[in-house]
XYZ file of C-alpha atoms in Angstrom:
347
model
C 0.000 0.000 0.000
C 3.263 2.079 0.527
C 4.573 1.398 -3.064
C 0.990 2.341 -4.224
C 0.600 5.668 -2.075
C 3.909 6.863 -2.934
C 3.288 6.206 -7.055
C -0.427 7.642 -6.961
C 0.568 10.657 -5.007
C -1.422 10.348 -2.071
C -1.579 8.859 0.995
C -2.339 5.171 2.291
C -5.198 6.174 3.838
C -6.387 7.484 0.889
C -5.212 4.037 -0.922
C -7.265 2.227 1.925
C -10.533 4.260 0.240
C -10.357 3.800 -2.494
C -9.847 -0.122 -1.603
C -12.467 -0.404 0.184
C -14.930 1.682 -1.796
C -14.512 5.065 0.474
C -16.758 7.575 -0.874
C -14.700 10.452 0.028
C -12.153 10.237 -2.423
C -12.170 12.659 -5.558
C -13.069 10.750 -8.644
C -9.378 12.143 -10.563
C -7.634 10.735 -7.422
C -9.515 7.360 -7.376
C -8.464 6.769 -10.984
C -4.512 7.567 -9.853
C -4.844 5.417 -7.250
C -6.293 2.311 -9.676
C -3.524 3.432 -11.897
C -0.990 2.570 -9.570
C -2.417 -0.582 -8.546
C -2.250 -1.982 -11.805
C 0.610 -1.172 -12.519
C 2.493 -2.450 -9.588
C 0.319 -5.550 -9.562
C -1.227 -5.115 -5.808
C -3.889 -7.481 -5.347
C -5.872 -5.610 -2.325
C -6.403 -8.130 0.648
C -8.328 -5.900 3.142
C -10.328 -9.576 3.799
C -7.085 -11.331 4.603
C -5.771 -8.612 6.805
C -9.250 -8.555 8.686
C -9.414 -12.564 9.372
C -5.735 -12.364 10.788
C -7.269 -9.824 13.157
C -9.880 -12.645 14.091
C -7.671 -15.277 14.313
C -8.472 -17.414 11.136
C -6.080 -17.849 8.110
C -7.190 -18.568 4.505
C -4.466 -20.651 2.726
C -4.459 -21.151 -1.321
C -3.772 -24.861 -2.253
C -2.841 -25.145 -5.386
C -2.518 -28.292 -7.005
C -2.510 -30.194 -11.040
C -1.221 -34.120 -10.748
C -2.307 -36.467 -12.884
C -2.149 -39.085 -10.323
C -5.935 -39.272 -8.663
C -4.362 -41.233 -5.848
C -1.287 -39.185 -5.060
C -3.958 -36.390 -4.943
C -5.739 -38.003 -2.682
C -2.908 -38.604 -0.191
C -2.139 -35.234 -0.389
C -5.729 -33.529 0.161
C -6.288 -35.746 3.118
C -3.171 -34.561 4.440
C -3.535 -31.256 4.021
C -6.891 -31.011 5.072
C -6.042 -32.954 8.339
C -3.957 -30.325 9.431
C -6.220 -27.731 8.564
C -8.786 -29.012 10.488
C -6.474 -29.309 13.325
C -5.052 -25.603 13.267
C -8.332 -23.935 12.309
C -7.463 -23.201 9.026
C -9.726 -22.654 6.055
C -8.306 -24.126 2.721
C -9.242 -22.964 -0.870
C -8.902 -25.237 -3.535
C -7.822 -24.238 -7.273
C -7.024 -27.029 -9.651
C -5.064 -26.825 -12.889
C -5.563 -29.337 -15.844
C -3.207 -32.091 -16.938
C -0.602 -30.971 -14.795
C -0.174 -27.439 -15.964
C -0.599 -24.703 -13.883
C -3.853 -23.223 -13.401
C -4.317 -19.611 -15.433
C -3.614 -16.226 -14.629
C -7.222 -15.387 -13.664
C -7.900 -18.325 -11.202
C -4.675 -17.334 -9.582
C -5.497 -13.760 -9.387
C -8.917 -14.607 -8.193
C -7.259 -16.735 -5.700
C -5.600 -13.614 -4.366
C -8.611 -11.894 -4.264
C -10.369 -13.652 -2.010
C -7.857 -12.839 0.347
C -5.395 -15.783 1.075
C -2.561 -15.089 3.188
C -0.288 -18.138 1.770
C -0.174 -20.716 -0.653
C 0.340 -24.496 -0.706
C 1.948 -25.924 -3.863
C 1.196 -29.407 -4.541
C 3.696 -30.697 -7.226
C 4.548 -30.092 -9.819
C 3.554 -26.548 -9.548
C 6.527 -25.452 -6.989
C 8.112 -26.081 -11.119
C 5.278 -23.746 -12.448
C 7.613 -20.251 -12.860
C 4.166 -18.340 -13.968
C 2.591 -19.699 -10.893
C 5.985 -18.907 -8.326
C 6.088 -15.300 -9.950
C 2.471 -14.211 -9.782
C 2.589 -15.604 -5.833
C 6.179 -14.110 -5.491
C 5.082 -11.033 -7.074
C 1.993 -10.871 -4.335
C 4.253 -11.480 -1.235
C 2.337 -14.283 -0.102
C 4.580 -16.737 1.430
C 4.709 -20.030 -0.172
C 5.040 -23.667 0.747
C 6.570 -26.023 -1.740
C 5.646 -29.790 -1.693
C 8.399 -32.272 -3.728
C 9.214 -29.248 -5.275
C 12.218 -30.333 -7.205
C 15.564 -28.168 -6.619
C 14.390 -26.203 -3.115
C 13.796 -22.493 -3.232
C 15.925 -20.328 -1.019
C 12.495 -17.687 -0.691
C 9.602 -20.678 0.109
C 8.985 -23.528 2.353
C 10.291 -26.743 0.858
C 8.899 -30.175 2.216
C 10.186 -33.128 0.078
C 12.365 -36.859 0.318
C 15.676 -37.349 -1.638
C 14.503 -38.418 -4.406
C 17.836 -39.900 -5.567
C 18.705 -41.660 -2.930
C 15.180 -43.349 -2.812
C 15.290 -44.479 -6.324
C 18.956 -45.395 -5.951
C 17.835 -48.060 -2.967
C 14.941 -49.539 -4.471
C 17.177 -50.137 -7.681
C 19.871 -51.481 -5.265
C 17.142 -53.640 -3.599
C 16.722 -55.146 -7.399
C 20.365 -56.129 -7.770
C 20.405 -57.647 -4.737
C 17.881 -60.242 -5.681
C 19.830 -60.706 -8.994
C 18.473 -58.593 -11.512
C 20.729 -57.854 -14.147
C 18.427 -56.343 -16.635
C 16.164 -53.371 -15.635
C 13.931 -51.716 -17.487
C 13.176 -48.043 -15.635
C 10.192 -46.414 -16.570
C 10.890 -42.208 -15.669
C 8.238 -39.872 -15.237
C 7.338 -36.265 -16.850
C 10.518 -34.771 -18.864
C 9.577 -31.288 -17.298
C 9.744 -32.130 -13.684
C 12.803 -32.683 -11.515
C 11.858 -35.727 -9.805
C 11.823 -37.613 -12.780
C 15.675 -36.702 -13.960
C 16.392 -37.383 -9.977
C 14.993 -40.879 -9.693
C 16.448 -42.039 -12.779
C 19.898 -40.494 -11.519
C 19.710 -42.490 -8.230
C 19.121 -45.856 -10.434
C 21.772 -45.274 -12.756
C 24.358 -44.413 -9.867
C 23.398 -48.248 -8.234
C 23.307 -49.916 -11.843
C 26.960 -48.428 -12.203
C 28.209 -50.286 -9.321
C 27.322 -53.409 -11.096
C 29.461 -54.247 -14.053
C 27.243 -56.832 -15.404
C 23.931 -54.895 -14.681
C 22.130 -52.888 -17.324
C 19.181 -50.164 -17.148
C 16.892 -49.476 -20.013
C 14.827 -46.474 -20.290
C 11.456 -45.895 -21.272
C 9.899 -42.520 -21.252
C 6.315 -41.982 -19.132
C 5.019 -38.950 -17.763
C 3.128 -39.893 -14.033
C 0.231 -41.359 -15.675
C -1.108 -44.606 -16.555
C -1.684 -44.431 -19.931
C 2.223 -43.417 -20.341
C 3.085 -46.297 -17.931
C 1.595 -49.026 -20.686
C 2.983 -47.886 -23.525
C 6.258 -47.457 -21.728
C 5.839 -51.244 -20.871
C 5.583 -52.452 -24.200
C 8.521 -50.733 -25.688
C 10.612 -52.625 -22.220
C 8.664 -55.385 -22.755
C 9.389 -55.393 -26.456
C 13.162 -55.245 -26.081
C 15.402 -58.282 -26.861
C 15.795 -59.740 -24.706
C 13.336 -58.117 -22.311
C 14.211 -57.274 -18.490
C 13.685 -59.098 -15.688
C 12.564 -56.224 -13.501
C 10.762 -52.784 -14.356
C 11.355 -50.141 -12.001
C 8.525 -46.942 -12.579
C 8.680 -44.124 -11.332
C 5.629 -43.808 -9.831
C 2.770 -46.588 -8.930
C 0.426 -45.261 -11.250
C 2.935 -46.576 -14.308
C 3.883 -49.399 -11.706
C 0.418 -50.545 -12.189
C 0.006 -50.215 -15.860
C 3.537 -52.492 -16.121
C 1.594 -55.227 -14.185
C -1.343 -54.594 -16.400
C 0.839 -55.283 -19.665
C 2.185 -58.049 -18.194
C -0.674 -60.219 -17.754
C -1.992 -59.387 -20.991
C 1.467 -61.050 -22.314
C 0.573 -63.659 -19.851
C 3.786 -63.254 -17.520
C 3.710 -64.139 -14.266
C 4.714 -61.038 -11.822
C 6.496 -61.923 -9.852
C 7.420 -65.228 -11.507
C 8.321 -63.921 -14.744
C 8.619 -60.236 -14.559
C 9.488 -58.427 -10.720
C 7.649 -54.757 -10.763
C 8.017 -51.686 -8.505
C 7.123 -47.987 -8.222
C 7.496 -45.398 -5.864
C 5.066 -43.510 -4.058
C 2.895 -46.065 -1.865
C -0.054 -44.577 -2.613
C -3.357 -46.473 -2.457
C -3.078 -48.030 -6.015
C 0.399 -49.786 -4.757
C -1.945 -51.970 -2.530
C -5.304 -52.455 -4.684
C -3.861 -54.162 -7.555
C -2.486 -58.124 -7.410
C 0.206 -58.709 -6.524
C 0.430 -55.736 -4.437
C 3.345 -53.627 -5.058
C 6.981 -53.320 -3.549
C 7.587 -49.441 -3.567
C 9.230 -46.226 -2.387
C 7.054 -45.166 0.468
C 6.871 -41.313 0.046
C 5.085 -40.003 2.910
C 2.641 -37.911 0.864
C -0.225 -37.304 3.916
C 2.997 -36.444 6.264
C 4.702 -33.925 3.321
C 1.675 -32.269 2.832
C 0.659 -31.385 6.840
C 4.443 -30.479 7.391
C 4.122 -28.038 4.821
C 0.970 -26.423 5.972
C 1.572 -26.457 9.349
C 5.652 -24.606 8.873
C 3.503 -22.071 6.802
C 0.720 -21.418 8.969
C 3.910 -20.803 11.615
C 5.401 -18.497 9.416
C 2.329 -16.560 9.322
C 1.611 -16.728 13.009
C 5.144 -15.271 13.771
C 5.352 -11.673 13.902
C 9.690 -12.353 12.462
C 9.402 -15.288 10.505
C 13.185 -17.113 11.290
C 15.728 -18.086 8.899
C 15.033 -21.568 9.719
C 11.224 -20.961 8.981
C 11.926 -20.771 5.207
C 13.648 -23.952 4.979
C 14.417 -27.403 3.158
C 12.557 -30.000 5.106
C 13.736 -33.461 3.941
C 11.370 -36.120 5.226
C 12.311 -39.997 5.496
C 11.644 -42.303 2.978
C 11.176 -45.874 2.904
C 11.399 -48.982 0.702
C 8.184 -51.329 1.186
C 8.430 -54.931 -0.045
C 5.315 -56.726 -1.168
C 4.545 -59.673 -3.529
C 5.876 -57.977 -6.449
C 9.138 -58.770 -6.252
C 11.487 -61.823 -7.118
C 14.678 -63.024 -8.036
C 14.882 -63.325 -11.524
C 14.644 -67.636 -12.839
C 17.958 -67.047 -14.195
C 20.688 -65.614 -12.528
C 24.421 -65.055 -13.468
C 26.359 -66.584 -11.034
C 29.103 -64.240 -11.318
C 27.648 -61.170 -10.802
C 27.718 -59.607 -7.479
C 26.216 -56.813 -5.920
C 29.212 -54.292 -4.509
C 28.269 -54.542 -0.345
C 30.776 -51.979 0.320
C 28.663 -49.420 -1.162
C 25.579 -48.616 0.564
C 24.330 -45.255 -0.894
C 24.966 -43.217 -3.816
């Protein structure tokens, strides 16, 4: 209101008129004032301001995965904690994994939020970051990709997860794995397929092939065919999320293979699907519920705190864990000679 008082000429009283409809401002000086807001891209939040006076903050989630059940996990967790702290959530939802437009997110604004939760991939979304950024609204990042040094980042290590699930896979003997990646455009994916290759390397015998996917299930069955399709075919498929994980299973009982007899299959996540398909999945358990609270509750404590610290604006790495179900196997034919490095136990 400063930056918009100082432009127009006037004073922030005067900008808190014309906000709020004040009839005794001068119809030239109104105009000045709307001038300057536009131009400096204030988004008035005289409702926000007023329900921190009461006690009650609004918080913008903001969320586009393609995944119904990692969205699910993540909405339950978020609205857990908001239900605990007395916070009241608004929802907007972008399509297909893109960010939602310009308009929802200024109408978001509008209605007066006083921070934002980014499901991902939109912590990737720079229109989204710079509109929020632009507004001053503090901003809470889940599995955000590389962490930013002005928002609240809640997240795993990717790598490392992928890199001891793939490990897991060598140690039951698989030599040949196919690896399934997720979206080209989002971190994660180029992580997790880092953290396998940096365990397959330890292996001279062992081999990874790559399929492309992008998150969803549709991409997770044509990426199975083209492993699937490869001579000769892996033993293993590693996806990078269940939702893919799933669709590998799928295409392999259509090519009647046995999994885990003929084919071993994991994924990452644990969401629900990892446990309502047969044979349940052996996965990365990403602690979506648990990512999503942490990173609603750190931001309703930075906006509870009248000096948000250092360490509020942070990198919050959460553990991760690897869950073995009846997917997995050792392969029916294993080189004797090939050996697992045990000295090595991370990346």
């Amino acid at each position: 209101m400063a930056d918009v008082a100082q432009l127009a000429g006037v004073s922030r009283m005067t900008v808190s008129r014309v906000i709020n409809d004040g009839a005794k401002v001068r119809e030239e000086t109104r105009q000045a004032v709307l001038a300057a807001i536009r131009e400096l891209n204030f988004e008035p939040n005289q409702t926000a301001r007023n329900l921190v006076m009461a006690g009650e903050l609004r918080i913008g989630v903001v969320y586009s995965n393609p995944s119904a059940a990692f969205m699910s996990d993540f909405l339950i967790g978020v609205f857990e904690e908001a239900t605990s702290a007395g916070a009241r959530l608004i929802l907007v939802r972008g399509e297909d994994g893109h960010a939602p437009s310009t308009r929802q997110l200024r109408e978001l604004l509008g209605a007066g939020v006083h921070g934002v939760v980014l499901a991902p991939p939109l912590g990737e979304s720079a229109a989204a970051c710079d509109i929020l950024r632009a507004a001053n609204l503090p901003v809470a990042v889940v599995a955000g990709g590389k962490p930013q040094t002005d928002a609240i980042n809640v997240r795993i290590d990717d790598r490392q997860a992928s890199y001891a699930m793939a490990r897991h896979l060598l140690n039951l003997g698989h030599r040949r794995i196919g690896f399934i990646t997720g979206n080209p455009d989002q971190t994660a994916s180029a992580v997790r397929l880092e953290g396998a290759r940096a365990a397959i390397a330890q292996v001279e015998e062992a081999e990874l092939i790559v399929a492309q996917g992008a998150f969803t299930y549709a991409s997770g069955l044509s990426a199975a065919e083209q492993l699937l399709d490869a001579d000769p075919p892996p033993t293993a498929i590693f996806a990078s999320n269940d939702d893919m994980a799933a669709a590998a299973v799928s295409v392999a009982h259509r090519r009647h293979l046995d999994v885990p007899g003929d084919l071993t299959v994991v994924g990452f996540d644990d969401t629900t699907v990892a446990t309502t398909l047969w044979p349940p999945l052996t996965t990365v358990r990403q602690p979506v519920r648990q990512m999503a609270a942490v990173a609603l509750d750190r931001l309703l404590r930075a906006l509870r705190s009248a000096e948000p610290s250092v360490e509020t604006f942070a990198d919050y790495v959460l553990d991760h864990a690897l869950v073995e179900r009846q997917s997995t196997a050792p392969p029916q034919h294993v080189m004797p000679s090939a050996k697992v490095d045990k000295r090595s136990s991370h990346a």
